[in-house]
Coordinates of C-alpha atoms and ligand atoms in Angstrom, one line a residue:
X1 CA -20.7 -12.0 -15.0
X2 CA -16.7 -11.0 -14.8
X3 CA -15.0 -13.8 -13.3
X4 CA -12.1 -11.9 -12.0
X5 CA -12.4 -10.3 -8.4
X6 CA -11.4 -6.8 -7.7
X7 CA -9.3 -6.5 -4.7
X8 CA -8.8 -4.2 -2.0
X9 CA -6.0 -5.1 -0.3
X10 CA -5.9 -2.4 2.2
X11 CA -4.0 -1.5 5.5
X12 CA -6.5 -1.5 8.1
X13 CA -9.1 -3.7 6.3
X14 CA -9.6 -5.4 2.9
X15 CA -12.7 -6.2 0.4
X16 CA -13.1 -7.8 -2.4
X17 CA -15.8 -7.5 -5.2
X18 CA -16.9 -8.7 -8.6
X19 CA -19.5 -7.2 -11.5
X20 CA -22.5 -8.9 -11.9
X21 CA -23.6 -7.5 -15.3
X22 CA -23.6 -3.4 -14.6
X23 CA -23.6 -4.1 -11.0
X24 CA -20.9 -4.6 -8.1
X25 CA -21.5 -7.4 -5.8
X26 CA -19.1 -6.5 -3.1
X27 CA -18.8 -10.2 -1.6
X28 CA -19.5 -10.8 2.0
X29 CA -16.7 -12.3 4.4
X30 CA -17.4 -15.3 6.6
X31 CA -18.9 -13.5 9.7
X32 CA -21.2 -11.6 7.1
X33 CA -19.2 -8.1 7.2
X34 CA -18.2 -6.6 3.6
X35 CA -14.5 -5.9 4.5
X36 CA -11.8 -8.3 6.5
X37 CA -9.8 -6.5 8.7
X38 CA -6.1 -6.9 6.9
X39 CA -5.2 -9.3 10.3
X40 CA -3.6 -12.6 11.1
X41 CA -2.2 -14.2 13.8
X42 CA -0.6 -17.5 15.0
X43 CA -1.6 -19.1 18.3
X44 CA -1.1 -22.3 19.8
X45 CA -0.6 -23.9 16.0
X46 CA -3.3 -22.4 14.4
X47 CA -3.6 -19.3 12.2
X48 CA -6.3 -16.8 12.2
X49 CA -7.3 -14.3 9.5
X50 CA -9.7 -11.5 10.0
X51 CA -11.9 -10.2 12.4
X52 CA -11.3 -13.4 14.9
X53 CA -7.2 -12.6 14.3
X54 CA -8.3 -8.5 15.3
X55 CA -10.6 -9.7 18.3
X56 CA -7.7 -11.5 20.1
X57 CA -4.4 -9.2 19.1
X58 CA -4.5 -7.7 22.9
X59 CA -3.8 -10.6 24.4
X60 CA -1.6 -12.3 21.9
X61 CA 0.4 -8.9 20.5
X62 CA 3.6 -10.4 19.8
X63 CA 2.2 -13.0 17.4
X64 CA -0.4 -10.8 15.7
X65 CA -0.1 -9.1 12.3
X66 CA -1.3 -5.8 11.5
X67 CA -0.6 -3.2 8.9
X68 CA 1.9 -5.8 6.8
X69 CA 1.3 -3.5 3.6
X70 CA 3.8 -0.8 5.3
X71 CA 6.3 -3.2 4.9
X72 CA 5.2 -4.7 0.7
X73 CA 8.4 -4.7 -1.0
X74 CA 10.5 -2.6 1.5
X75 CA 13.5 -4.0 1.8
X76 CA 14.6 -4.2 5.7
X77 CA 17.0 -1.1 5.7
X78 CA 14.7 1.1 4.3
X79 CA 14.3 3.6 6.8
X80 CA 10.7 3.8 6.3
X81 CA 10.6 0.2 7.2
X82 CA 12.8 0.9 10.4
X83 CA 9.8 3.5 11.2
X84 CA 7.3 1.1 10.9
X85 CA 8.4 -2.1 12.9
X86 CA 9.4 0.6 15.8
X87 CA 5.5 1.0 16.3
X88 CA 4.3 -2.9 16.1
X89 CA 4.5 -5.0 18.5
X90 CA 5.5 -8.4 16.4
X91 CA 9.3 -9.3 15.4
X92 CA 10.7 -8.6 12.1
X93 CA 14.2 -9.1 10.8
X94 CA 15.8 -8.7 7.4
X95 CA 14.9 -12.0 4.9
X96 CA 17.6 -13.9 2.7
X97 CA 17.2 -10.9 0.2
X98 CA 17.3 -8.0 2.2
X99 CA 13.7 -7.7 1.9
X100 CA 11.5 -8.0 5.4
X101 CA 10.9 -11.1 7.3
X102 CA 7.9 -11.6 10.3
X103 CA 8.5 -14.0 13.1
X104 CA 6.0 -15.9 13.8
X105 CA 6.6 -19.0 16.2
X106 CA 10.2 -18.9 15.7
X107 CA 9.7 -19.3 12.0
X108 CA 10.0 -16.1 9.3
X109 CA 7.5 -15.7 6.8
X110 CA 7.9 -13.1 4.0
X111 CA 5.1 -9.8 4.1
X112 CA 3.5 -11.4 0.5
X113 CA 3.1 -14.8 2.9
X114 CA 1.0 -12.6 5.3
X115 CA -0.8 -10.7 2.6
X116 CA -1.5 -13.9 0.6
X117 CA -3.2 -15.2 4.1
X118 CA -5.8 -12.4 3.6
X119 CA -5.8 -12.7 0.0
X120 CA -6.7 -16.4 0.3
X121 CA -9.0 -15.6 2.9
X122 CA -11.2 -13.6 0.7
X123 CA -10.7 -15.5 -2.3
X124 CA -12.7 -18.8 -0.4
X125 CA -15.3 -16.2 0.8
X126 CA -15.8 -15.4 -2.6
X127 CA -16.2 -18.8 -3.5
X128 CA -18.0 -19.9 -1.0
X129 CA -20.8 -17.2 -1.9
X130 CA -20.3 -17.6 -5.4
X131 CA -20.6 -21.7 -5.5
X132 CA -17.2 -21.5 -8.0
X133 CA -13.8 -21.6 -8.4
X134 CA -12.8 -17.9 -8.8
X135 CA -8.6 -17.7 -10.1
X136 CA -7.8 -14.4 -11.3
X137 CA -7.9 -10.5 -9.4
X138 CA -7.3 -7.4 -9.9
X139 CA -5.6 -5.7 -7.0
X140 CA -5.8 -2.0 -5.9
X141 CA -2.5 -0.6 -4.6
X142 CA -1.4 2.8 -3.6
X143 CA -0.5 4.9 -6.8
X144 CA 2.8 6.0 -5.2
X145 CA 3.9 2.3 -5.0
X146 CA 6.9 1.6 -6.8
X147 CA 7.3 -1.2 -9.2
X148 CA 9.1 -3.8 -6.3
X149 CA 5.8 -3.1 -4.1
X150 CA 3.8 -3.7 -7.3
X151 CA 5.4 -7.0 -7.7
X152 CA 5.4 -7.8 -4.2
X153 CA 1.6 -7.4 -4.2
X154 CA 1.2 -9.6 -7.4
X155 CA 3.8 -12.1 -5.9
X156 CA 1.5 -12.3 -2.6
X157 CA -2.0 -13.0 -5.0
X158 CA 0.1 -15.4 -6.7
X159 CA 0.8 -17.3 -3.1
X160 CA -2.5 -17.2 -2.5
X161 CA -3.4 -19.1 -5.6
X162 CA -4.9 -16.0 -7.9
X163 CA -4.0 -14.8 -10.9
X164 CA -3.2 -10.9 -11.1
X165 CA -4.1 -10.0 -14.8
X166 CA -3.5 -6.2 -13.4
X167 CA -2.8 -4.1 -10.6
X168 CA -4.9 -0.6 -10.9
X169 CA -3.8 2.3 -8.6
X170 CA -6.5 2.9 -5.9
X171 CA -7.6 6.6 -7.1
X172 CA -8.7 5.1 -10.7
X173 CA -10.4 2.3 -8.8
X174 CA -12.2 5.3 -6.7
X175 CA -13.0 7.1 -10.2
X176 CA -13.9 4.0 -12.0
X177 CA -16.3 3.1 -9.0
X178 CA -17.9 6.8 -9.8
X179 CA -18.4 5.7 -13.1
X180 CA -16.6 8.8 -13.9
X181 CA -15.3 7.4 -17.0
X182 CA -18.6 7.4 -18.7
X183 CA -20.0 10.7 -18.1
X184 CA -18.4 14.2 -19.4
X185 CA -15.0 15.0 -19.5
X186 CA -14.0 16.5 -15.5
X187 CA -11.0 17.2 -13.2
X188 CA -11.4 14.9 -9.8
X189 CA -8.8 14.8 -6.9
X190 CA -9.0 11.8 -5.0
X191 CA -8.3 12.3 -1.3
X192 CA -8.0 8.5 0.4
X193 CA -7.3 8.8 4.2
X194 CA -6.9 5.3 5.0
X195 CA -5.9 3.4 8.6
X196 CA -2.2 3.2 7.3
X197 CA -1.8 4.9 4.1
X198 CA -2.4 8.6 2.9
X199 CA -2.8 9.1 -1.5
X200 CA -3.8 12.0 -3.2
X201 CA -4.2 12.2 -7.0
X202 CA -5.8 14.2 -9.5
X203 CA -7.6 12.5 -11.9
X204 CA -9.1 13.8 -15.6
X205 CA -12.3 11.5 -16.5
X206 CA -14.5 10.9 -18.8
X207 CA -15.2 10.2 -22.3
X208 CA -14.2 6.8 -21.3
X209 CA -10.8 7.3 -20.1
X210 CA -9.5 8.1 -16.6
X211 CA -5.9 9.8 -16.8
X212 CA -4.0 10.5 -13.6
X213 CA -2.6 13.7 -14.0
X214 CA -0.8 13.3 -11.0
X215 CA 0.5 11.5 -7.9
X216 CA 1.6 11.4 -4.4
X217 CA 1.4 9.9 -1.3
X218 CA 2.9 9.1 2.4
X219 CA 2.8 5.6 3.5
X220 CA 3.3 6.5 6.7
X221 CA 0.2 8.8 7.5
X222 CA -3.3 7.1 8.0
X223 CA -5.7 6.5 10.8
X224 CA -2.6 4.4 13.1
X225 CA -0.7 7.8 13.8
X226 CA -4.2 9.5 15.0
X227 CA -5.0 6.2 17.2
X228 CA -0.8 6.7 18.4
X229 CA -1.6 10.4 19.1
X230 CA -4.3 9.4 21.4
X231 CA -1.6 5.9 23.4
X232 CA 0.8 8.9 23.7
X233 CA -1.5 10.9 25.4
X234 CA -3.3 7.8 27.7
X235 CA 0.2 7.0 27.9
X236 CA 1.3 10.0 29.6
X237 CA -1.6 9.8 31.5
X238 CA -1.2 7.0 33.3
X239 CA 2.8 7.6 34.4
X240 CA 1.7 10.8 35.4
X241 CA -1.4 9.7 38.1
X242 CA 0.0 6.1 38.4
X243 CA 3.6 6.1 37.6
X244 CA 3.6 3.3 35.2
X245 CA 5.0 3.2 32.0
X246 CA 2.7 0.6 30.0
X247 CA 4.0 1.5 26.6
X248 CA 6.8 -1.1 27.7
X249 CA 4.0 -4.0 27.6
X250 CA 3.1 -5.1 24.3
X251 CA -0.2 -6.5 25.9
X252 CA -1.4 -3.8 27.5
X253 CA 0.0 -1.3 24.9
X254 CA -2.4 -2.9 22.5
X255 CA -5.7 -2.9 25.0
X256 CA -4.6 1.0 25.2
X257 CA -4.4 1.1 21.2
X258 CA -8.0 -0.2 20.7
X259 CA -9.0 2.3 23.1
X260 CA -7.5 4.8 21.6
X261 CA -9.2 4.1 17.9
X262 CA -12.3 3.8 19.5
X263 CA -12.5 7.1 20.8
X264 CA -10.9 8.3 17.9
X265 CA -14.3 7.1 16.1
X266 CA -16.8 8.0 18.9
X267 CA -15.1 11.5 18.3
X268 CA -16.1 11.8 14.6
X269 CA -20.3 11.7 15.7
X270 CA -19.7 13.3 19.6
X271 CA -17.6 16.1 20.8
X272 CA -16.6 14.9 24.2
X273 CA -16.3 11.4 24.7
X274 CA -14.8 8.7 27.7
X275 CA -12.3 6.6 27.7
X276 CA -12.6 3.9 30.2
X277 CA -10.1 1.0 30.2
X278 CA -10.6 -1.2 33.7
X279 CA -7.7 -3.3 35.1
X280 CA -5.9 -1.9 32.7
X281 CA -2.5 -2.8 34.6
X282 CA -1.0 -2.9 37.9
X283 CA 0.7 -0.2 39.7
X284 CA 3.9 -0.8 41.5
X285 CA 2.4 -1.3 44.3
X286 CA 0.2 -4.3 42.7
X287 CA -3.1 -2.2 43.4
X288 CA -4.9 -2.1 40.1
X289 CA -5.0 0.7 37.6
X290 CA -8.4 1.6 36.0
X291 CA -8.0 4.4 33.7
X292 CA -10.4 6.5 33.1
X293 CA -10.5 10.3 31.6
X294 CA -12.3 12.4 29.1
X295 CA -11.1 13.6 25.7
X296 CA -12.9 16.0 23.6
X297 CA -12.9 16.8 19.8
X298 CA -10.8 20.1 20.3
X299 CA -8.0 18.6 22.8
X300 CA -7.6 15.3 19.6
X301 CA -8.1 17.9 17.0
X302 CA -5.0 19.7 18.7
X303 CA -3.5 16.2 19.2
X304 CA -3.5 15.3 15.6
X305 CA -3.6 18.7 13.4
X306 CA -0.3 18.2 12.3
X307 CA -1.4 15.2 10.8
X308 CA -3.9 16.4 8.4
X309 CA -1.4 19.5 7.9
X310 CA 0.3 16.8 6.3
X311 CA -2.0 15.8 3.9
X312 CA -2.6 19.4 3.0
X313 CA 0.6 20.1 1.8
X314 CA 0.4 17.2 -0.6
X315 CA -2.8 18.0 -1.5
X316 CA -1.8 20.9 -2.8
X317 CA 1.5 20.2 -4.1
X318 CA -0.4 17.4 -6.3
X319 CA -2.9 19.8 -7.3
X320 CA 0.1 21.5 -8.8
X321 CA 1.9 19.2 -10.0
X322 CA -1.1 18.8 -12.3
X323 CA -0.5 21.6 -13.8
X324 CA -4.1 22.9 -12.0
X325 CA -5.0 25.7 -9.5
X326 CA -7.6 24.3 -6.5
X327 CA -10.4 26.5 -8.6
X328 CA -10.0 24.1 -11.5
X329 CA -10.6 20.9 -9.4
X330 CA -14.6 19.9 -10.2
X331 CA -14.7 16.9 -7.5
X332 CA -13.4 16.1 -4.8
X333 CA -13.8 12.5 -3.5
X334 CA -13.4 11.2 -0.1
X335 CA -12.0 8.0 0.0
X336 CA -10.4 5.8 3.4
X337 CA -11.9 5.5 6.9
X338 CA -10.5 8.6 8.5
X339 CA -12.4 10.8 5.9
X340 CA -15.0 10.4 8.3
X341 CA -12.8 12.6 11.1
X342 CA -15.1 16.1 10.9
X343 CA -11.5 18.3 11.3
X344 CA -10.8 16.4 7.9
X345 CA -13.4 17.1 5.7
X346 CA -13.5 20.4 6.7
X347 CA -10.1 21.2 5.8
X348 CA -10.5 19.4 2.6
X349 CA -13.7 21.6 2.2
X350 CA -11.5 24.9 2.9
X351 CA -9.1 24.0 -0.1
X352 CA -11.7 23.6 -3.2
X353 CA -14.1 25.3 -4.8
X354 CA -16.6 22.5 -4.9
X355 CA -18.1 20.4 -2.0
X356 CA -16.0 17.1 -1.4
X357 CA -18.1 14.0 -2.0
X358 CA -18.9 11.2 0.0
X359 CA -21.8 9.7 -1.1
X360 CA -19.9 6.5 -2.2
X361 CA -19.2 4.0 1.0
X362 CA -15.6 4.6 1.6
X363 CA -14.7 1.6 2.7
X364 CA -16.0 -0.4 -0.2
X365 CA -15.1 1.9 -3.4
X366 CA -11.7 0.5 -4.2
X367 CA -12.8 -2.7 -4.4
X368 CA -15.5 -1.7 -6.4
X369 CA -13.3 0.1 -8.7
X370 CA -10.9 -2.6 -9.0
X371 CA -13.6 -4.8 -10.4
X372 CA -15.1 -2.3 -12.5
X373 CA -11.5 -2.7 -13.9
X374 CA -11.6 -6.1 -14.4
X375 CA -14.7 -6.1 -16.0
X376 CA -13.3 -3.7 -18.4
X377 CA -10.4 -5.9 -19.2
X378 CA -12.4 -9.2 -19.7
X379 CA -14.9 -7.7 -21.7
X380 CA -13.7 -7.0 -25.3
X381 CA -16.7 -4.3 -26.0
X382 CA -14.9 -2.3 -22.8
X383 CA -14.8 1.4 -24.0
X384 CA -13.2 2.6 -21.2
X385 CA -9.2 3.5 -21.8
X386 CA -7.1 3.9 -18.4
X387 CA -4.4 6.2 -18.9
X388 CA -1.8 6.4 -16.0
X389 CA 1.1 8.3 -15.0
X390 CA 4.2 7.3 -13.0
X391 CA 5.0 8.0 -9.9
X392 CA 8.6 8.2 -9.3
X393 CA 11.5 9.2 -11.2
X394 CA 13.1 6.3 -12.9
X395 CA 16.6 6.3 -13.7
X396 CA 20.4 4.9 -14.0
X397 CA 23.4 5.1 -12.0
X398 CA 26.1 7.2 -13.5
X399 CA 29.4 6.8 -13.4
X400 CA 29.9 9.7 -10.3
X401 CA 27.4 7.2 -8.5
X402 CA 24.5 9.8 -8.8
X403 CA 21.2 9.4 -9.7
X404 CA 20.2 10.3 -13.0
X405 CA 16.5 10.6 -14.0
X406 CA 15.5 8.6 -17.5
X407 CA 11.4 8.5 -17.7
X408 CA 10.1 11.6 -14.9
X409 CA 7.6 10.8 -12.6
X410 CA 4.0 11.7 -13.8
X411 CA 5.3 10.4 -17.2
X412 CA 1.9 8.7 -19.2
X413 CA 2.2 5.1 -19.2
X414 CA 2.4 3.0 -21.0
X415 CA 5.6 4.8 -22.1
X416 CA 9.4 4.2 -23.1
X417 CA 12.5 5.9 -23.7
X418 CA 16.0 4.9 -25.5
X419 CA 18.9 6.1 -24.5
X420 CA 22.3 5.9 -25.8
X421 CA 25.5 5.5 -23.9
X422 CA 29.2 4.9 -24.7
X423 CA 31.8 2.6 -22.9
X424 CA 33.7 4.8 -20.5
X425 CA 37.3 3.4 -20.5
X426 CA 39.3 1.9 -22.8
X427 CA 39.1 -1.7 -23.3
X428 CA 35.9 -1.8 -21.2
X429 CA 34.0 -5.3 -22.4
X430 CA 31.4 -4.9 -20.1
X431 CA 28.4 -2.6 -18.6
X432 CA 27.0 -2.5 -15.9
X433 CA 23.5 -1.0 -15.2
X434 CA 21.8 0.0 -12.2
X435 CA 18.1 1.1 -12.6
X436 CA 16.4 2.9 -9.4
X437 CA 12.9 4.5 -9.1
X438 CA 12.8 7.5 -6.6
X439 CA 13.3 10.9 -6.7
X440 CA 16.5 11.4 -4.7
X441 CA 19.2 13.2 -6.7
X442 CA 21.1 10.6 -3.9
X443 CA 21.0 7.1 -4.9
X444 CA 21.4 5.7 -1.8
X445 CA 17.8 7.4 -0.9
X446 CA 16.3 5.8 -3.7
X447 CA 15.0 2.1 -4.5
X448 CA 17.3 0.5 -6.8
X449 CA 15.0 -2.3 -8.9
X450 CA 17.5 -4.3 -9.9
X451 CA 21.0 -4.0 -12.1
X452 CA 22.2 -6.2 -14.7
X453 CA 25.7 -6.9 -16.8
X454 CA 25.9 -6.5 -20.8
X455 CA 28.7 -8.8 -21.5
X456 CA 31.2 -9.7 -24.2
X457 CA 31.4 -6.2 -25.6
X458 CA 34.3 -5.5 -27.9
X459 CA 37.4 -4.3 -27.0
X460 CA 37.5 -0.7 -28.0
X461 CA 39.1 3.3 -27.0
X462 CA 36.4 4.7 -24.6
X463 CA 33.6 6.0 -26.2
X464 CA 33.9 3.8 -29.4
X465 CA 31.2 1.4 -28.4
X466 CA 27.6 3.0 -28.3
X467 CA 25.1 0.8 -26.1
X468 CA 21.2 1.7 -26.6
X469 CA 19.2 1.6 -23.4
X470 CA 15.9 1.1 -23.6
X471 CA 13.3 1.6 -20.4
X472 CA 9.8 0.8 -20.6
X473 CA 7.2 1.1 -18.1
X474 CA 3.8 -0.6 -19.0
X475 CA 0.5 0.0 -18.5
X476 CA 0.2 -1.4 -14.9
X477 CA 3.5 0.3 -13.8
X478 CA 6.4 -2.7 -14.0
X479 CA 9.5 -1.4 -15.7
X480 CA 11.3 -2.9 -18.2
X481 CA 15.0 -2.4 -19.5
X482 CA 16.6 -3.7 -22.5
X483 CA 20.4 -2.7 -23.6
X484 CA 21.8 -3.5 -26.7
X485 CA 25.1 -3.4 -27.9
X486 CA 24.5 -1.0 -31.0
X487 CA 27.1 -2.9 -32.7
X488 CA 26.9 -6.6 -32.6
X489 CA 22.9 -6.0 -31.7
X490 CA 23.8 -8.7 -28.9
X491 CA 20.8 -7.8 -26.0
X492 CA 20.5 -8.0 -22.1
X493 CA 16.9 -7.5 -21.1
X494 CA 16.2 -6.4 -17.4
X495 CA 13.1 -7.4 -16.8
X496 CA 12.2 -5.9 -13.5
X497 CA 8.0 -7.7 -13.4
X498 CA 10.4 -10.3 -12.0
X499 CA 12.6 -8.1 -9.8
X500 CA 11.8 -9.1 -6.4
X501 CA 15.4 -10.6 -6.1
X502 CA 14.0 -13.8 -4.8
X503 CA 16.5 -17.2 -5.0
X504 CA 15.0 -19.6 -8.1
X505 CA 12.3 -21.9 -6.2
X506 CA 11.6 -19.5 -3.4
X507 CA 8.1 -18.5 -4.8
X508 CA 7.2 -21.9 -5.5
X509 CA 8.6 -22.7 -1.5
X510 CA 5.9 -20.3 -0.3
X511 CA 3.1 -21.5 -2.0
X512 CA 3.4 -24.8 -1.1
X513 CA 3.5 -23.6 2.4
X514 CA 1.1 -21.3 2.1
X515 CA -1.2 -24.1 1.5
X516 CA 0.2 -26.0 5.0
X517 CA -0.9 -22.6 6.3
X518 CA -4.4 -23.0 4.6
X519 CA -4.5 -26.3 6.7
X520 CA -4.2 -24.8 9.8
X521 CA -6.4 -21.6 9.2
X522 CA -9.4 -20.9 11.2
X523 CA -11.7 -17.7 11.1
X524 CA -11.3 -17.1 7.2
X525 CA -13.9 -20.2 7.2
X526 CA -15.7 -19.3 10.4
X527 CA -15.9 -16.4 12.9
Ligands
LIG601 P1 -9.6 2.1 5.8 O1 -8.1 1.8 5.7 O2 -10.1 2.9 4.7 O3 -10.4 0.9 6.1 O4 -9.7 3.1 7.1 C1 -9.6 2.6 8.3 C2 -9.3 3.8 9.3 O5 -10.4 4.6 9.3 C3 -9.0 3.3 10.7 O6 -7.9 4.0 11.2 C4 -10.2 3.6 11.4 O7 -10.0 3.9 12.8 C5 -10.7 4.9 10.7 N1 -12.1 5.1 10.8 C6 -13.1 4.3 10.6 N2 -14.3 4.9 10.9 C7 -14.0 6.1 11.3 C8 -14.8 7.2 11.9 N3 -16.1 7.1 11.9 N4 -14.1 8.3 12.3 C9 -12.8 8.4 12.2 N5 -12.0 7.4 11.8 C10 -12.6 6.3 11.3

């Protein structure tokens, strides 16, 4: 038996598995379910993870944490970040590094804290079922994560007292849960509609090997903008028969949110369905407000088809950045909760020759994948070779300020690249060097991983000293950079596994209160 878990840690919901010989045992939560709704909250002192944290977010929004992965190594002015906290109900502010902070009872945790709640969580499930200790993971993360929301993710296992030996993109976990990798040599896209996150890869398997011929994804479309589609509407709704605006209660907003998913899901088996929310709120006149109306699959499919439009266009885009026409594409599989959506699977359907696959349980295939994985890595006989690409530019700063690309996105990893510079004014005794990963031509628009200084170099005309730059991304996507002073050989090393920008000690802060946390947990141990 593989003693390291594999780990979804998703948006919406989270699983964790392990290989028992050839087989998966994907490792039941307290309350018995296979996945842990990626939840916590505080209330009145204590904190609750899970399915009992989900159960009372409607009447506790404020203090209830959802969707934490949007924010994983986002630093707080990232307008993607500024998109996401505009649709949650709890607090956030920017933390001592300009990374993302989440009030909870007047205190600011960082998102790893959260995730390493739910990590934790599942890791003393595990154990519990499993009699033993259990210390080391693999985690799944999205494939278009960069290398600080890599780090953040390891960081956040780390918290919760695990070991990351290796983080595996989420497609190859989806492939390697196929057992793709043994069988003949064919071209897979992997289409993974989750609750927060949309990622689309192509994928060659087989003969032991998975390769990801390409990448991309949008963090900000999954199964929360369909449920939102639906509040807008209910919303709407009840100004125009009532005249309330309840999107301005975080309470009520939430009740309306649940309803919202709900239907969302009746509408996948039913074409018409109700939505009934009693006492939801009260109108200005203090009567109550019951809402009540019908929705069918047409009016949501109208609501939302932008939506899946969305994941079209990077369907195909991925498909050809491949280097691959839709005809080549041999599988197709299904991957995430809202691949369930009918509208979804038939436009996926429309866009490939073959029929798109669902026939493993969508919800659980990551985490099988990701142990598959670390089976393969603790087991010295493993045959199986993962072969990766990455999946953003990576690059300097030049001089002009603009952002210039060094190893191209869908580059193989493991990989690495020298390149050599010269000093740029006369005199100049030291370098500076500022590495980003994005694909802006405009630096500001990327994610600068850290910079460094090379110091002490001799006094020379421009030009005259020649600095080698070296940039390496490993197999499980962290970057390193090394520049040495051609010259006197004397070396600066950037090592970017360690990027997070954290204060020395800050890690070690959270752990320790991460286990205070663990004292005042409920509902990871019971439901
Ligand atoms: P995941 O992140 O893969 O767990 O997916 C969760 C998302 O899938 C949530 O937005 C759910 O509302 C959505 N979902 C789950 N079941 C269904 C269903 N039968 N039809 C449509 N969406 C669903």
């Amino acid at each position: 038996m593989s003693g390291v878990l594999g780990i979804d840690l998703g948006t919406t919901n989270s699983c964790a598995s392990l290989m028992e010989g050839e087989a998966p045992l994907v490792l039941p939560m307290a309350d018995g379910k296979y996945t842990l709704p990626s939840v916590v909250a505080f209330k009145a002192g204590r904190v609750l993870v899970g399915e009992r944290a989900k159960r009372q977010s409607a009447t506790n929004a404020a203090s209830t944490i959802f969707a934490a992965k949007r924010l994983m190594g986002r630093s707080f002015s990232d307008p993607e970040t500024q998109r996401a906290i505009e649709n949650v109900p709890y607090r956030c502010i920017a933390g001592p590094t300009g990374d993302v902070n989440i009030v909870l009872d007047d205190k600011a945790f960082a998102v790893e804290e959260i995730s390493a709640l739910i990590l934790g969580t599942m890791k003393r499930a595990a154990e519990r079922h499993l009699q033993r200790e259990v210390r080391q993971a693999v985690i799944a993360c999205p494939a278009y994560f960069n290398d600080r929301q890599r780090q953040a993710t390891r960081d956040a296992g780390m918290i919760a007292g695990l070991e990351v030996i290796q983080i595996v993109n989420e497609p190859t976990a989806a492939a390697l849960a196929h057992g793709f990798h043994q069988g003949a040599s064919r071209r897979v896209v992997v289409y993974d509609l989750g609750g927060g996150t949309f990622d689309v890869s192509v994928l060659r398997v087989g003969g032991g090997a998975v390769e990801v011929l390409a990448t991309a994804g949008d963090a900000f479309l999954g199964g929360h903008d369909f449920d939102n589609r639906i509040f807008d509407w209910l919303v709407g709704r009840v100004a125009e028969t009532h005249g309330v605006n309840v999107a301005e209660d975080a309470d009520v907003s939430q009740r309306l949110r649940e309803a919202a998913e709900a239907a969302k899901i009746r509408l996948s088996e039913s074409e018409r369905t109700t939505i009934a929310v009693p006492f939801l709120t009260t109108a200005k006149g203090g009567e109550p407000v019951h809402l009540e109306c019908a929705l069918d699959r047409a009016l949501f499919e109208s609501l939302t088809g932008d939506l899946v439009e969305r994941s079209v266009t990077l369907f195909k885009e991925t498909i050809q950045a491949a280097g691959l026409t839709p005809e080549a594409i041999q599988e197709v599989l299904l991957v995430g909760g809202m691949t369930r959506m009918p509208a979804v699977r038939a436009r996926v359907a429309e866009l490939v020759a073959c029929p798109p696959s669902f026939n493993v349980h969508p919800d659980l295939v990551v985490a099988v994948g990701a142990s598959v994985q670390a089976a393969l890595l603790t087991n010295d006989a493993a045959s199986a070779v993962l072969v990766d690409v990455t999946p953003h530019n990576l690059g300097i700063m030049t001089v002009a300020g603009l952002a210039e690309t060094v190893i191209p996105k869908n580059t193989r990893i493991p990989t690495a690249v020298e390149r050599r510079f010269s000093t740029v004014s006369d005199g100049q005794q030291v370098v500076k060097i500022v590495v980003y990963q994005g694909d802006s031509r405009k630096l500001a628009q990327n994610q600068v991983l850290g910079e460094f200084y090379l110091q002490g170099i001799r006094p020379a005309p421009r030009g005259d000293v020649k600095i080698d730059v070296r940039f390496a991304i490993s197999a499980d996507g962290t970057v390193q950079v090394t520049a040495i002073d051609v010259e006197t050989k004397n070396a600066k090393e950037l090592r970017i596994v360690r990027g997070s920008g954290r204060p020395p000690g800050e890690l070690e802060r959270m752990i320790s209160q991460h286990q205070e946390l663990l004292l005042a947990t409920e509902g990871a141990d019971s439901t």
